[in-house]
Amino acid sequence: DQQVKQNSPSLSVQEGRISILNCDYTNSMFDYFLWYKKYPAEGPTFLISISSIKDKNEDGRFTVFLNKSAKHLSLHIVPSQPGDSAVYFCAASSKGGSEKLVFGKGTKLTVNP
Amino acid sequence: NAGVMQNPRHLVRRRGQEARLRCSPMKGHSHVYWYRQLPEEGLKFMVYLQKENIIDESGMPKERFSAEFPKEGPSILRIQQVVRGDSAAYFCASSPDRELHSGNTIYFGEGSWLTVV
């Protein structure tokens, strides 16, 4: 069963616009969430994280929003740049879950110049 | 992912051979994780180790797969008698001593791509 779901396999946006990547989860024990960016043939690169005690975390052009009641989080990138084109993975962890991360299948973002 | 070193980056093995993947964590990190990514899938947790201890191996296949993180040297993921279905990207990650939920982050290496022919 897929505990972390990224229902959009791909997303295409224009340079300068906002990119919104979505993630849903089913396990109510998850309390820490991370977003990773991945280029082909490379490892995932950490972008931003959020604890369940918060509903928003911002770092430069990246903002993550968490809606615990809906078990939904989203990553906003604004303004989007062509270099942001990559696969974005949402991951979740639960305290007492030995720190292991549960990943979604990823969303491929393409930012068009 | 700077600092987590994995080798080899690419490995080709024939069915029935053994594959050994190595991982050196970032400096100052004592927690190591192995993840596997099959084509068109997300990363799947395999095992979590600290020095000389396996903390959680709930994601490891019951047979043919083993992992270690000795007191000295890199962490090793070992796959015996490889089969075609073992072809995947294997990612190692590391984190410092602090708990993930205290603001800690897991950093990934570049990955090792195993191809079984």
PDB file of C-alpha atoms in Angstrom:
ATOM      1  CA  ASP A   1       0.000   0.000   0.000  1.00  0.00           C
ATOM      2  CA  GLN A   2       1.201   3.447  -0.893  1.00  0.00           C
ATOM      3  CA  GLN A   3       1.435   5.459   2.330  1.00  0.00           C
ATOM      4  CA  VAL A   4       2.801   8.528   0.548  1.00  0.00           C
ATOM      5  CA  LYS A   5       1.177   9.442  -2.740  1.00  0.00           C
ATOM      6  CA  GLN A   6       2.194  11.912  -5.390  1.00  0.00           C
ATOM      7  CA  ASN A   7      -0.703  11.662  -7.799  1.00  0.00           C
ATOM      8  CA  SER A   8       0.745  13.833 -10.544  1.00  0.00           C
ATOM      9  CA  PRO A   9       3.554  12.025 -12.375  1.00  0.00           C
ATOM     10  CA  SER A  10       4.464  15.211 -14.210  1.00  0.00           C
ATOM     11  CA  LEU A  11       3.970  18.970 -14.152  1.00  0.00           C
ATOM     12  CA  SER A  12       4.934  21.600 -16.689  1.00  0.00           C
ATOM     13  CA  VAL A  13       5.128  25.332 -15.901  1.00  0.00           C
ATOM     14  CA  GLN A  14       6.495  28.470 -17.496  1.00  0.00           C
ATOM     15  CA  GLU A  15       9.626  30.118 -16.188  1.00  0.00           C
ATOM     16  CA  GLY A  16       8.785  32.776 -13.629  1.00  0.00           C
ATOM     17  CA  ARG A  17       5.459  31.212 -12.651  1.00  0.00           C
ATOM     18  CA  ILE A  18       4.656  29.244  -9.523  1.00  0.00           C
ATOM     19  CA  SER A  19       5.128  25.470  -9.389  1.00  0.00           C
ATOM     20  CA  ILE A  20       2.918  23.600  -6.942  1.00  0.00           C
ATOM     21  CA  LEU A  21       3.731  19.984  -6.214  1.00  0.00           C
ATOM     22  CA  ASN A  22       1.305  17.976  -4.127  1.00  0.00           C
ATOM     23  CA  CYS A  23       1.659  15.049  -1.781  1.00  0.00           C
ATOM     24  CA  ASP A  24      -0.900  13.071   0.233  1.00  0.00           C
ATOM     25  CA  TYR A  25      -0.274  10.596   2.996  1.00  0.00           C
ATOM     26  CA  THR A  26      -2.372   8.008   4.729  1.00  0.00           C
ATOM     27  CA  ASN A  27      -0.417   7.166   7.882  1.00  0.00           C
ATOM     28  CA  SER A  28      -1.503   9.456  10.715  1.00  0.00           C
ATOM     29  CA  MET A  29       1.677   8.553  12.614  1.00  0.00           C
ATOM     30  CA  PHE A  30       3.813  10.519  10.153  1.00  0.00           C
ATOM     31  CA  ASP A  31       4.998  13.692  11.811  1.00  0.00           C
ATOM     32  CA  TYR A  32       7.984  14.853   9.782  1.00  0.00           C
ATOM     33  CA  PHE A  33       7.993  15.530   6.076  1.00  0.00           C
ATOM     34  CA  LEU A  34      10.745  16.260   3.588  1.00  0.00           C
ATOM     35  CA  TRP A  35      11.021  17.194  -0.060  1.00  0.00           C
ATOM     36  CA  TYR A  36      13.895  15.992  -2.219  1.00  0.00           C
ATOM     37  CA  LYS A  37      14.892  16.959  -5.731  1.00  0.00           C
ATOM     38  CA  LYS A  38      16.512  14.437  -8.031  1.00  0.00           C
ATOM     39  CA  TYR A  39      18.269  14.731 -11.352  1.00  0.00           C
ATOM     40  CA  PRO A  40      18.750  11.648 -13.560  1.00  0.00           C
ATOM     41  CA  ALA A  41      21.645   9.412 -12.504  1.00  0.00           C
ATOM     42  CA  GLU A  42      22.151  11.386  -9.290  1.00  0.00           C
ATOM     43  CA  GLY A  43      21.103  10.963  -5.700  1.00  0.00           C
ATOM     44  CA  PRO A  44      18.214  12.889  -4.133  1.00  0.00           C
ATOM     45  CA  THR A  45      19.106  16.332  -2.828  1.00  0.00           C
ATOM     46  CA  PHE A  46      17.375  17.625   0.284  1.00  0.00           C
ATOM     47  CA  LEU A  47      15.275  20.740  -0.319  1.00  0.00           C
ATOM     48  CA  ILE A  48      13.104  21.537   2.656  1.00  0.00           C
ATOM     49  CA  SER A  49      11.368  19.843   5.558  1.00  0.00           C
ATOM     50  CA  ILE A  50       8.491  20.490   7.923  1.00  0.00           C
ATOM     51  CA  SER A  51       7.513  19.134  11.294  1.00  0.00           C
ATOM     52  CA  SER A  52       3.890  18.338  12.061  1.00  0.00           C
ATOM     53  CA  ILE A  53       3.823  21.071  14.700  1.00  0.00           C
ATOM     54  CA  LYS A  54       4.040  23.635  11.916  1.00  0.00           C
ATOM     55  CA  ASP A  55       1.833  24.344   8.928  1.00  0.00           C
ATOM     56  CA  LYS A  56       4.347  26.266   6.846  1.00  0.00           C
ATOM     57  CA  ASN A  57       8.083  26.417   6.327  1.00  0.00           C
ATOM     58  CA  GLU A  58       9.845  28.731   3.931  1.00  0.00           C
ATOM     59  CA  ASP A  59      13.361  28.717   2.519  1.00  0.00           C
ATOM     60  CA  GLY A  60      14.059  31.168  -0.273  1.00  0.00           C
ATOM     61  CA  ARG A  61      11.970  30.278  -3.313  1.00  0.00           C
ATOM     62  CA  PHE A  62      10.694  27.091  -1.668  1.00  0.00           C
ATOM     63  CA  THR A  63       7.754  26.897   0.714  1.00  0.00           C
ATOM     64  CA  VAL A  64       6.175  23.759   2.100  1.00  0.00           C
ATOM     65  CA  PHE A  65       2.613  23.792   3.429  1.00  0.00           C
ATOM     66  CA  LEU A  66       1.197  21.089   5.655  1.00  0.00           C
ATOM     67  CA  ASN A  67      -2.508  20.429   6.202  1.00  0.00           C
ATOM     68  CA  LYS A  68      -2.654  17.740   8.863  1.00  0.00           C
ATOM     69  CA  SER A  69      -6.418  17.360   8.857  1.00  0.00           C
ATOM     70  CA  ALA A  70      -6.363  16.643   5.135  1.00  0.00           C
ATOM     71  CA  LYS A  71      -3.103  14.664   5.357  1.00  0.00           C
ATOM     72  CA  HIS A  72      -1.793  16.790   2.545  1.00  0.00           C
ATOM     73  CA  LEU A  73       1.327  18.767   1.904  1.00  0.00           C
ATOM     74  CA  SER A  74       2.490  20.847  -0.983  1.00  0.00           C
ATOM     75  CA  LEU A  75       5.726  22.372  -2.203  1.00  0.00           C
ATOM     76  CA  HIS A  76       5.573  25.790  -3.802  1.00  0.00           C
ATOM     77  CA  ILE A  77       8.427  27.046  -5.939  1.00  0.00           C
ATOM     78  CA  VAL A  78       8.257  30.691  -6.910  1.00  0.00           C
ATOM     79  CA  PRO A  79       9.495  31.954  -9.235  1.00  0.00           C
ATOM     80  CA  SER A  80      10.196  28.730 -11.119  1.00  0.00           C
ATOM     81  CA  GLN A  81      13.453  28.512 -13.039  1.00  0.00           C
ATOM     82  CA  PRO A  82      14.559  26.116 -15.812  1.00  0.00           C
ATOM     83  CA  GLY A  83      17.165  24.695 -13.432  1.00  0.00           C
ATOM     84  CA  ASP A  84      14.325  23.525 -11.194  1.00  0.00           C
ATOM     85  CA  SER A  85      13.418  20.908 -13.809  1.00  0.00           C
ATOM     86  CA  ALA A  86      13.864  17.582 -12.012  1.00  0.00           C
ATOM     87  CA  VAL A  87      11.905  14.862 -10.249  1.00  0.00           C
ATOM     88  CA  TYR A  88      10.603  15.922  -6.841  1.00  0.00           C
ATOM     89  CA  PHE A  89      10.008  13.349  -4.133  1.00  0.00           C
ATOM     90  CA  CYS A  90       7.918  13.799  -1.041  1.00  0.00           C
ATOM     91  CA  ALA A  91       9.010  11.723   1.969  1.00  0.00           C
ATOM     92  CA  ALA A  92       7.579  11.147   5.427  1.00  0.00           C
ATOM     93  CA  SER A  93       8.793   9.791   8.720  1.00  0.00           C
ATOM     94  CA  SER A  94       7.241   8.911  12.066  1.00  0.00           C
ATOM     95  CA  LYS A  95       8.803   9.311  15.468  1.00  0.00           C
ATOM     96  CA  GLY A  96       9.667   5.868  16.647  1.00  0.00           C
ATOM     97  CA  GLY A  97       9.860   4.715  13.051  1.00  0.00           C
ATOM     98  CA  SER A  98      13.632   4.307  13.312  1.00  0.00           C
ATOM     99  CA  GLU A  99      14.153   7.427  11.185  1.00  0.00           C
ATOM    100  CA  LYS A 100      13.337   5.628   7.955  1.00  0.00           C
ATOM    101  CA  LEU A 101      11.722   7.662   5.213  1.00  0.00           C
ATOM    102  CA  VAL A 102       8.699   6.595   3.181  1.00  0.00           C
ATOM    103  CA  PHE A 103       8.832   8.094  -0.296  1.00  0.00           C
ATOM    104  CA  GLY A 104       6.229   8.926  -2.884  1.00  0.00           C
ATOM    105  CA  LYS A 105       6.820   7.953  -6.501  1.00  0.00           C
ATOM    106  CA  GLY A 106       7.837  11.443  -7.494  1.00  0.00           C
ATOM    107  CA  THR A 107       6.615  14.227  -9.764  1.00  0.00           C
ATOM    108  CA  LYS A 108       8.650  15.247 -12.778  1.00  0.00           C
ATOM    109  CA  LEU A 109       8.699  19.039 -13.018  1.00  0.00           C
ATOM    110  CA  THR A 110       9.559  20.726 -16.294  1.00  0.00           C
ATOM    111  CA  VAL A 111      10.082  24.476 -16.273  1.00  0.00           C
ATOM    112  CA  ASN A 112       9.922  25.897 -19.774  1.00  0.00           C
ATOM    113  CA  PRO A 113      11.970  29.001 -20.642  1.00  0.00           C
TER     114      PRO A 113
ATOM    115  CA  ASN B   1      24.268  14.881  -1.310  1.00  0.00           C
ATOM    116  CA  ALA B   2      27.817  16.137  -1.113  1.00  0.00           C
ATOM    117  CA  GLY B   3      29.945  14.041   1.174  1.00  0.00           C
ATOM    118  CA  VAL B   4      28.163  10.673   1.079  1.00  0.00           C
ATOM    119  CA  MET B   5      30.420   8.563  -1.097  1.00  0.00           C
ATOM    120  CA  GLN B   6      29.191   5.478  -2.870  1.00  0.00           C
ATOM    121  CA  ASN B   7      31.078   3.059  -5.050  1.00  0.00           C
ATOM    122  CA  PRO B   8      30.976   1.641  -7.530  1.00  0.00           C
ATOM    123  CA  ARG B   9      28.653   4.007  -9.384  1.00  0.00           C
ATOM    124  CA  HIS B  10      27.833   1.339 -11.919  1.00  0.00           C
ATOM    125  CA  LEU B  11      28.116  -2.404 -11.505  1.00  0.00           C
ATOM    126  CA  VAL B  12      27.249  -5.178 -13.947  1.00  0.00           C
ATOM    127  CA  ARG B  13      26.861  -8.693 -12.648  1.00  0.00           C
ATOM    128  CA  ARG B  14      25.774 -11.954 -14.224  1.00  0.00           C
ATOM    129  CA  ARG B  15      22.947 -13.894 -12.628  1.00  0.00           C
ATOM    130  CA  GLY B  16      24.242 -15.882  -9.675  1.00  0.00           C
ATOM    131  CA  GLN B  17      27.190 -13.616  -8.924  1.00  0.00           C
ATOM    132  CA  GLU B  18      27.611 -11.463  -5.847  1.00  0.00           C
ATOM    133  CA  ALA B  19      27.310  -7.685  -5.747  1.00  0.00           C
ATOM    134  CA  ARG B  20      28.953  -5.531  -3.090  1.00  0.00           C
ATOM    135  CA  LEU B  21      28.061  -1.875  -2.786  1.00  0.00           C
ATOM    136  CA  ARG B  22      30.009   0.430  -0.511  1.00  0.00           C
ATOM    137  CA  CYS B  23      29.046   3.616   1.251  1.00  0.00           C
ATOM    138  CA  SER B  24      31.089   6.089   3.279  1.00  0.00           C
ATOM    139  CA  PRO B  25      28.851   8.471   5.231  1.00  0.00           C
ATOM    140  CA  MET B  26      29.393  12.191   5.540  1.00  0.00           C
ATOM    141  CA  LYS B  27      32.022  13.248   8.041  1.00  0.00           C
ATOM    142  CA  GLY B  28      30.548  13.274  11.512  1.00  0.00           C
ATOM    143  CA  HIS B  29      27.589  11.080  10.559  1.00  0.00           C
ATOM    144  CA  SER B  30      27.151   7.792  12.338  1.00  0.00           C
ATOM    145  CA  HIS B  31      23.770   6.722  10.930  1.00  0.00           C
ATOM    146  CA  VAL B  32      23.614   4.995   7.547  1.00  0.00           C
ATOM    147  CA  TYR B  33      20.579   4.009   5.504  1.00  0.00           C
ATOM    148  CA  TRP B  34      20.214   2.024   2.307  1.00  0.00           C
ATOM    149  CA  TYR B  35      17.369   2.619  -0.135  1.00  0.00           C
ATOM    150  CA  ARG B  36      16.531   0.961  -3.428  1.00  0.00           C
ATOM    151  CA  GLN B  37      14.841   2.571  -6.414  1.00  0.00           C
ATOM    152  CA  LEU B  38      13.310   0.385  -9.073  1.00  0.00           C
ATOM    153  CA  PRO B  39      12.486   1.925 -12.477  1.00  0.00           C
ATOM    154  CA  GLU B  40       9.525   4.353 -12.353  1.00  0.00           C
ATOM    155  CA  GLU B  41       9.257   3.930  -8.575  1.00  0.00           C
ATOM    156  CA  GLY B  42      10.099   5.963  -5.522  1.00  0.00           C
ATOM    157  CA  LEU B  43      12.892   5.049  -3.152  1.00  0.00           C
ATOM    158  CA  LYS B  44      12.147   2.146  -0.837  1.00  0.00           C
ATOM    159  CA  PHE B  45      13.798   1.808   2.566  1.00  0.00           C
ATOM    160  CA  MET B  46      15.931  -1.277   3.037  1.00  0.00           C
ATOM    161  CA  VAL B  47      18.014  -1.010   6.189  1.00  0.00           C
ATOM    162  CA  TYR B  48      19.194   1.432   8.856  1.00  0.00           C
ATOM    163  CA  LEU B  49      22.528   0.913  10.575  1.00  0.00           C
ATOM    164  CA  GLN B  50      24.718   2.523  13.154  1.00  0.00           C
ATOM    165  CA  LYS B  51      28.315   1.529  13.759  1.00  0.00           C
ATOM    166  CA  GLU B  52      28.402  -2.248  14.306  1.00  0.00           C
ATOM    167  CA  ASN B  53      24.618  -2.373  14.757  1.00  0.00           C
ATOM    168  CA  ILE B  54      21.641  -3.038  12.515  1.00  0.00           C
ATOM    169  CA  ILE B  55      18.848  -0.859  13.877  1.00  0.00           C
ATOM    170  CA  ASP B  56      16.063  -1.625  11.406  1.00  0.00           C
ATOM    171  CA  GLU B  57      16.204  -4.113   8.547  1.00  0.00           C
ATOM    172  CA  SER B  58      12.483  -4.309   7.939  1.00  0.00           C
ATOM    173  CA  GLY B  59      12.904  -3.384   4.272  1.00  0.00           C
ATOM    174  CA  MET B  60      15.528  -5.976   3.453  1.00  0.00           C
ATOM    175  CA  PRO B  61      14.521  -9.031   1.427  1.00  0.00           C
ATOM    176  CA  LYS B  62      14.695 -12.089   3.662  1.00  0.00           C
ATOM    177  CA  GLU B  63      17.237 -13.919   1.532  1.00  0.00           C
ATOM    178  CA  ARG B  64      20.422 -13.034  -0.336  1.00  0.00           C
ATOM    179  CA  PHE B  65      20.656  -9.458   1.027  1.00  0.00           C
ATOM    180  CA  SER B  66      22.804  -8.373   3.947  1.00  0.00           C
ATOM    181  CA  ALA B  67      24.265  -5.133   5.230  1.00  0.00           C
ATOM    182  CA  GLU B  68      26.944  -4.136   7.678  1.00  0.00           C
ATOM    183  CA  PHE B  69      28.533  -0.983   9.026  1.00  0.00           C
ATOM    184  CA  PRO B  70      31.761  -2.001  10.758  1.00  0.00           C
ATOM    185  CA  LYS B  71      33.623  -0.019  13.353  1.00  0.00           C
ATOM    186  CA  GLU B  72      36.187   0.911  10.717  1.00  0.00           C
ATOM    187  CA  GLY B  73      35.497   1.363   7.032  1.00  0.00           C
ATOM    188  CA  PRO B  74      32.457   1.885   4.869  1.00  0.00           C
ATOM    189  CA  SER B  75      29.026   0.354   5.094  1.00  0.00           C
ATOM    190  CA  ILE B  76      28.558  -2.586   2.739  1.00  0.00           C
ATOM    191  CA  LEU B  77      25.358  -3.775   1.086  1.00  0.00           C
ATOM    192  CA  ARG B  78      25.869  -7.311  -0.144  1.00  0.00           C
ATOM    193  CA  ILE B  79      23.618  -9.144  -2.584  1.00  0.00           C
ATOM    194  CA  GLN B  80      24.357 -12.799  -3.107  1.00  0.00           C
ATOM    195  CA  GLN B  81      23.296 -14.835  -6.149  1.00  0.00           C
ATOM    196  CA  VAL B  82      21.898 -11.814  -7.937  1.00  0.00           C
ATOM    197  CA  VAL B  83      18.838 -12.126 -10.159  1.00  0.00           C
ATOM    198  CA  ARG B  84      17.538  -9.800 -12.869  1.00  0.00           C
ATOM    199  CA  GLY B  85      14.993  -8.337 -10.473  1.00  0.00           C
ATOM    200  CA  ASP B  86      17.837  -6.967  -8.337  1.00  0.00           C
ATOM    201  CA  SER B  87      18.683  -4.501 -11.124  1.00  0.00           C
ATOM    202  CA  ALA B  88      18.043  -1.107  -9.573  1.00  0.00           C
ATOM    203  CA  ALA B  89      19.637   2.028  -8.220  1.00  0.00           C
ATOM    204  CA  TYR B  90      20.843   1.612  -4.642  1.00  0.00           C
ATOM    205  CA  PHE B  91      21.177   4.777  -2.615  1.00  0.00           C
ATOM    206  CA  CYS B  92      23.017   5.186   0.622  1.00  0.00           C
ATOM    207  CA  ALA B  93      22.193   8.034   2.971  1.00  0.00           C
ATOM    208  CA  SER B  94      23.602   9.277   6.248  1.00  0.00           C
ATOM    209  CA  SER B  95      22.592  11.510   9.114  1.00  0.00           C
ATOM    210  CA  PRO B  96      24.231  12.836  12.293  1.00  0.00           C
ATOM    211  CA  ASP B  97      23.675  11.539  15.791  1.00  0.00           C
ATOM    212  CA  ARG B  98      20.634  13.682  16.481  1.00  0.00           C
ATOM    213  CA  GLU B  99      17.140  12.369  15.868  1.00  0.00           C
ATOM    214  CA  LEU B 100      15.535  13.118  12.539  1.00  0.00           C
ATOM    215  CA  HIS B 101      12.659  14.872  14.227  1.00  0.00           C
ATOM    216  CA  SER B 102      14.873  17.359  15.979  1.00  0.00           C
ATOM    217  CA  GLY B 103      15.533  19.050  12.680  1.00  0.00           C
ATOM    218  CA  ASN B 104      18.042  16.562  11.450  1.00  0.00           C
ATOM    219  CA  THR B 105      18.224  15.697   7.774  1.00  0.00           C
ATOM    220  CA  ILE B 106      19.161  12.621   5.836  1.00  0.00           C
ATOM    221  CA  TYR B 107      21.634  13.226   3.030  1.00  0.00           C
ATOM    222  CA  PHE B 108      21.947  10.888   0.074  1.00  0.00           C
ATOM    223  CA  GLY B 109      24.853   9.703  -1.999  1.00  0.00           C
ATOM    224  CA  GLU B 110      24.957   9.640  -5.770  1.00  0.00           C
ATOM    225  CA  GLY B 111      23.813   6.035  -5.951  1.00  0.00           C
ATOM    226  CA  SER B 112      25.091   2.738  -7.293  1.00  0.00           C
ATOM    227  CA  TRP B 113      23.391   1.374 -10.402  1.00  0.00           C
ATOM    228  CA  LEU B 114      23.336  -2.401 -10.458  1.00  0.00           C
ATOM    229  CA  THR B 115      22.577  -4.192 -13.709  1.00  0.00           C
ATOM    230  CA  VAL B 116      22.144  -7.951 -13.684  1.00  0.00           C
ATOM    231  CA  VAL B 117      22.557  -9.618 -17.068  1.00  0.00           C
TER     232      VAL B 117
END
